[in-house]
Short mmCIF file of C-alpha atoms in Angstrom, two decimals:
data_model
loop_
_atom_site.label_atom_id
_atom_site.label_comp_id
_atom_site.label_asym_id
_atom_site.label_seq_id
_atom_site.Cartn_x
_atom_site.Cartn_y
_atom_site.Cartn_z
CA MET A 317 -8.06 -4.98 8.68
CA ILE A 318 -4.96 -6.35 6.96
CA ARG A 319 -2.79 -3.74 5.27
CA GLY A 320 -0.27 -4.26 2.51
CA VAL A 321 2.87 -2.23 1.80
CA SER A 322 4.90 -2.93 -1.31
CA PHE A 323 8.50 -1.89 -1.89
CA GLN A 324 11.16 -2.36 -4.53
CA LYS A 325 12.14 -5.87 -3.42
CA GLY A 326 9.00 -7.36 -1.90
CA VAL A 327 5.81 -6.98 0.10
CA TYR A 328 4.85 -6.35 3.73
CA PHE A 329 1.49 -7.39 5.16
CA ILE A 330 0.47 -5.79 8.46
CA GLY A 331 -2.11 -7.32 10.77
CA ARG A 332 -3.44 -6.48 14.22
CA LYS A 333 -0.36 -7.54 16.18
CA TYR A 334 2.17 -8.74 13.64
CA LEU A 335 3.75 -7.75 10.36
CA ALA A 336 5.23 -10.11 7.80
CA VAL A 337 7.66 -9.44 5.00
CA ALA A 338 8.85 -11.45 2.03
CA TYR A 339 11.40 -10.34 -0.53
CA GLU A 340 13.59 -11.81 -3.22
CA GLU A 341 17.35 -11.83 -2.76
CA LYS A 342 19.77 -13.52 -5.14
CA GLY A 343 16.97 -15.55 -6.69
CA ARG A 344 15.63 -16.85 -3.36
CA ILE A 345 12.59 -15.73 -1.40
CA LYS A 346 13.26 -14.74 2.20
CA SER A 347 10.50 -14.05 4.70
CA SER A 348 10.04 -13.21 8.36
CA LEU A 349 7.36 -12.36 10.91
CA HIS A 350 7.68 -9.69 13.62
CA PRO A 351 5.47 -8.26 16.38
CA ILE A 352 4.38 -4.71 15.60
CA THR A 353 6.73 -2.47 17.59
CA LEU A 354 8.46 0.84 16.96
CA LYS A 355 11.59 -1.13 16.09
CA SER A 356 9.87 -3.36 13.53
CA LEU A 357 8.06 -0.38 11.96
CA ALA A 358 11.33 1.56 11.76
CA ARG A 359 12.96 -1.48 10.15
CA MET A 360 10.13 -1.62 7.62
CA LEU A 361 10.53 2.07 6.70
CA TRP A 362 14.28 1.66 6.33
CA HIS A 363 13.79 -1.50 4.27
CA MET A 364 11.47 0.42 1.94
CA PHE A 365 13.70 3.48 1.60
CA SER A 366 17.03 1.69 1.24
CA SER A 367 15.69 -0.59 -1.50
CA MET A 368 14.70 2.33 -3.74
CA PRO A 369 16.93 3.20 -6.74
CA TRP A 370 19.79 5.63 -6.12
CA TYR A 371 18.11 8.49 -7.96
CA TYR A 372 15.26 8.46 -5.42
CA HIS A 373 17.82 8.92 -2.66
CA VAL A 374 19.45 11.81 -4.55
CA LEU A 375 16.05 13.43 -5.17
CA THR A 376 15.05 13.05 -1.51
CA ALA A 377 18.34 14.57 -0.34
CA GLY A 378 17.94 17.44 -2.81
CA ILE A 379 14.42 18.24 -1.61
CA LEU A 380 15.45 18.13 2.05
CA LEU A 381 18.37 20.42 1.26
CA GLY A 382 16.14 22.81 -0.69
CA ILE A 383 13.70 23.06 2.21
CA SER A 384 16.45 23.65 4.78
CA LEU A 385 18.24 26.40 2.79
CA PRO A 386 16.70 29.26 4.86
CA LEU A 387 18.72 27.96 7.82
CA PHE A 388 21.96 28.83 6.01
CA TYR A 389 21.29 31.87 3.81
CA VAL A 390 18.71 34.37 2.61
CA GLY A 391 17.56 33.53 -0.90
CA PRO A 392 15.44 31.15 -2.98
CA TYR A 393 14.38 27.89 -1.33
CA LEU A 394 11.74 25.18 -1.54
CA PRO A 395 8.63 25.77 0.62
CA SER A 396 8.20 23.27 3.44
CA TYR A 397 4.92 21.93 2.06
CA PHE A 398 6.82 20.74 -1.01
CA LEU A 399 7.88 17.79 1.14
CA LEU A 400 4.19 16.82 1.46
CA TYR A 401 3.77 16.88 -2.30
CA TYR A 402 6.87 14.76 -2.68
CA ALA A 403 5.77 12.21 -0.07
CA PHE A 404 2.25 11.85 -1.49
CA GLY A 405 3.19 12.40 -5.12
CA MET A 406 5.90 9.73 -5.15
CA HIS A 407 2.97 7.29 -5.09
CA PHE A 408 2.57 8.01 -8.81
CA PHE A 409 6.24 7.48 -9.66
CA PHE A 410 6.94 3.98 -8.37
CA PRO A 411 9.80 2.11 -10.08
CA MET A 412 8.59 -0.76 -12.27
CA GLN A 413 9.56 -3.54 -9.84
CA MET A 414 7.67 -1.78 -7.07
CA ARG A 415 4.62 -1.41 -9.33
CA LYS A 416 4.70 -5.15 -10.02
CA TYR A 417 4.93 -6.00 -6.32
CA HIS A 418 2.09 -3.55 -5.71
CA GLY A 419 0.04 -5.38 -8.33
CA ALA A 420 0.87 -8.74 -6.73
CA GLU A 421 -0.17 -7.39 -3.33
CA HIS A 422 -3.53 -6.29 -4.75
CA LYS A 423 -4.17 -9.62 -6.46
CA VAL A 424 -3.54 -11.49 -3.21
CA PHE A 425 -6.01 -9.19 -1.46
CA SER A 426 -8.59 -9.62 -4.23
CA TYR A 427 -8.39 -13.41 -4.33
CA LYS A 428 -11.24 -14.91 -2.29
CA GLY A 429 -9.91 -18.44 -1.93
CA VAL A 430 -7.09 -19.91 0.14
CA VAL A 431 -3.91 -17.95 -0.55
CA SER A 432 -1.32 -20.50 -1.61
CA SER A 433 1.16 -20.94 -4.45
CA ARG A 434 -0.88 -24.00 -5.33
CA TYR A 435 -3.49 -21.58 -6.68
CA LEU A 436 -1.02 -19.26 -8.39
CA GLU A 437 -2.83 -19.33 -11.73
CA GLU A 438 -6.13 -18.37 -10.08
CA ILE A 439 -4.53 -15.59 -8.03
CA LYS A 440 -2.93 -14.29 -11.22
CA LYS A 441 -6.45 -13.71 -12.63
CA ALA A 442 -7.65 -11.75 -9.56
CA ASP A 443 -8.48 -8.04 -9.74
CA ILE A 444 -5.43 -5.77 -9.65
CA ARG A 445 -7.53 -3.00 -8.08
CA ASN A 446 -7.91 -2.78 -4.30
CA ARG A 447 -10.87 -1.08 -2.63
CA ASN A 448 -8.70 -0.01 0.34
CA CYS A 449 -5.52 0.96 -1.52
CA SER A 450 -3.50 3.88 -0.17
CA THR A 451 -3.96 5.50 -3.57
CA ASN A 452 -7.40 6.49 -2.24
CA ILE A 453 -5.75 8.57 0.49
CA VAL A 454 -3.29 10.18 -1.92
CA VAL A 455 -6.05 11.17 -4.35
CA LEU A 456 -8.18 12.47 -1.48
CA TYR A 457 -5.30 14.61 -0.20
CA PHE A 458 -4.60 16.30 -3.52
CA ILE A 459 -8.28 16.87 -4.32
CA THR A 460 -8.86 18.33 -0.84
CA THR A 461 -5.83 20.60 -1.25
CA LEU A 462 -7.12 21.81 -4.62
CA ILE A 463 -10.59 22.56 -3.23
CA LEU A 464 -9.10 24.46 -0.28
CA VAL A 465 -6.78 26.47 -2.55
CA ILE A 466 -9.74 27.53 -4.71
CA ALA A 467 -11.77 28.46 -1.62
CA MET A 468 -8.89 30.47 -0.15
CA LEU A 469 -8.33 32.29 -3.43
CA ILE A 470 -11.99 33.26 -3.48
CA PHE A 471 -11.72 34.62 0.06
CA ARG A 472 -8.32 36.17 -0.72
CA VAL A 473 -6.38 34.31 1.95
CA SER A 474 -2.68 35.13 1.84
CA ASP A 475 -0.40 32.25 0.80
CA PRO A 476 -3.30 29.87 0.04
CA LEU A 477 -1.05 27.02 -1.13
CA PHE A 478 0.75 26.92 2.22
CA PHE A 479 -2.41 26.90 4.33
CA ALA A 480 -4.34 24.56 2.03
CA SER A 481 -1.52 22.00 1.95
CA TYR A 482 -1.33 21.71 5.73
CA ALA A 483 -5.09 22.06 6.29
CA ALA A 484 -5.68 19.12 3.93
CA LEU A 485 -3.12 17.06 5.86
CA ILE A 486 -4.81 17.87 9.19
CA ALA A 487 -8.25 17.10 7.74
CA LEU A 488 -7.17 13.76 6.26
CA PRO A 489 -7.70 11.60 9.41
CA PHE A 490 -11.22 13.00 9.76
CA ILE A 491 -12.37 12.64 6.15
CA SER A 492 -10.57 9.44 5.11
CA PRO A 493 -13.02 7.15 7.01
CA PHE A 494 -15.67 8.17 4.47
CA LEU A 495 -13.66 6.22 1.88
CA ARG A 496 -14.52 2.97 3.66
CA LYS A 497 -18.28 3.47 3.96
CA LYS A 498 -20.46 0.87 2.26
CA HIS A 499 -22.70 3.56 0.79
CA PRO A 500 -20.40 6.51 0.01
CA SER A 501 -21.53 9.89 -1.29
CA SER A 502 -21.28 10.80 -4.97
CA PHE A 503 -18.10 12.79 -4.28
CA ILE A 504 -16.42 9.84 -2.53
CA LYS A 505 -17.54 7.50 -5.31
CA TRP A 506 -15.80 9.80 -7.78
CA ILE A 507 -12.63 9.76 -5.66
CA LEU A 508 -12.71 5.94 -5.58
CA GLN A 509 -13.31 5.70 -9.33
CA LEU A 510 -10.35 7.99 -10.00
CA SER A 511 -8.24 5.95 -7.59
CA ARG A 512 -9.18 2.68 -9.31
CA TYR A 513 -8.19 4.13 -12.66
CA LEU A 514 -4.84 5.34 -11.30
CA GLN A 515 -4.18 1.97 -9.67
CA VAL A 516 -4.45 0.25 -13.04
CA ALA A 517 -2.75 2.93 -15.14
CA VAL A 518 -0.06 4.30 -12.82
CA THR A 519 0.58 2.70 -9.42
CA THR A 520 0.54 -1.01 -10.32
CA ALA A 521 1.78 -3.22 -13.14
CA GLU A 522 0.86 -6.77 -14.07
CA PRO A 523 3.04 -8.95 -11.81
CA GLU A 524 5.15 -11.88 -12.93
CA ASP A 525 5.03 -15.24 -11.16
CA SER A 526 8.05 -14.28 -9.05
CA HIS A 527 6.29 -11.18 -7.68
CA LEU A 528 3.14 -13.17 -6.90
CA LYS A 529 5.11 -15.87 -5.08
CA VAL A 530 6.76 -13.24 -2.89
CA ALA A 531 3.40 -11.64 -2.05
CA ILE A 532 1.87 -15.05 -1.33
CA ARG A 533 4.76 -16.00 0.97
CA SER A 534 4.42 -12.75 2.93
CA TYR A 535 0.64 -13.11 3.25
CA ARG A 536 0.96 -16.71 4.42
CA ARG A 537 3.54 -15.81 7.08
CA LEU A 538 1.05 -13.39 8.58
CA GLY A 539 -1.90 -15.66 7.86
CA PHE A 540 -0.65 -18.59 9.91
CA LYS A 541 -0.45 -16.25 12.91
CA GLU A 542 -3.58 -14.12 12.56
CA MET A 543 -5.93 -15.59 9.93
CA PRO A 544 -5.29 -19.31 9.40
CA HIS A 545 -8.59 -19.75 7.54
CA ARG A 546 -7.12 -17.71 4.66
CA VAL A 547 -3.98 -19.81 4.20
CA ILE A 548 -4.71 -23.36 5.34
CA ILE A 549 -6.06 -25.74 2.73
CA LYS A 550 -8.74 -27.89 4.29
CA SER A 551 -8.42 -31.57 3.55
CA THR A 552 -11.26 -33.07 1.57
CA ARG A 553 -10.51 -36.56 2.80
CA THR A 554 -13.06 -38.08 5.12
CA SER A 555 -12.18 -40.49 7.87
CA ASP A 556 -12.63 -44.12 6.99
CA LYS A 557 -15.75 -45.52 8.47
CA LYS A 558 -15.81 -48.97 9.98
CA PRO A 559 -17.91 -51.38 7.93
CA THR A 560 -21.29 -51.99 9.43
CA LYS A 561 -22.59 -55.50 10.01
CA LYS A 562 -25.16 -56.70 7.59
CA GLU A 563 -28.60 -57.12 8.99
CA PRO A 564 -29.80 -60.72 9.18
#
């Protein structure tokens, strides 16, 4: 399965063995393709973090400092699970450019034809919602945490928020596959419906042509390597046939 990751300046697409990135810099689109390695994944994470606005960096530093305060003094501090809420919750506070790239990523995924700038107008009309968006995971995490907190309060578990936050994280790899089932349960359907609403209202924004072109370039870089049928336009020309002799 191809995965997409949007950031403030562009879009990554991740395949089975390679990842591709395209981003806009000084009015020009730059793109590259890399094998999936620890180095390329680390570069992707740094690319994503460093491109965020300065206030995200300040907020991240403040949260990390607040969590580490018990190492230096005895007094008020942020609980460690607050970092989980920040990591998952930031999904709902994307900067506008990132939301537009996220929308462009989704439209490229939704488009069923050959992904090319030649079909930009058609791709622009594609669905901005994505069945396999990471928003599904984020919604599932918070709903699972809420259910566990309620259950622990009923059974009078001490510090329910702490245990529920980490229990939901541990449970996530085991329950998230249910999101991809063709015939999900009513509960999972509700999760997906909520996720689709949030994708439209919160995590994406209608992309401009520039955002779509970046997403298309990234997808095509990966496509030529792993899925050429999705990016190569088949010629409709037929080979010229030699004229046949007329029968006597």
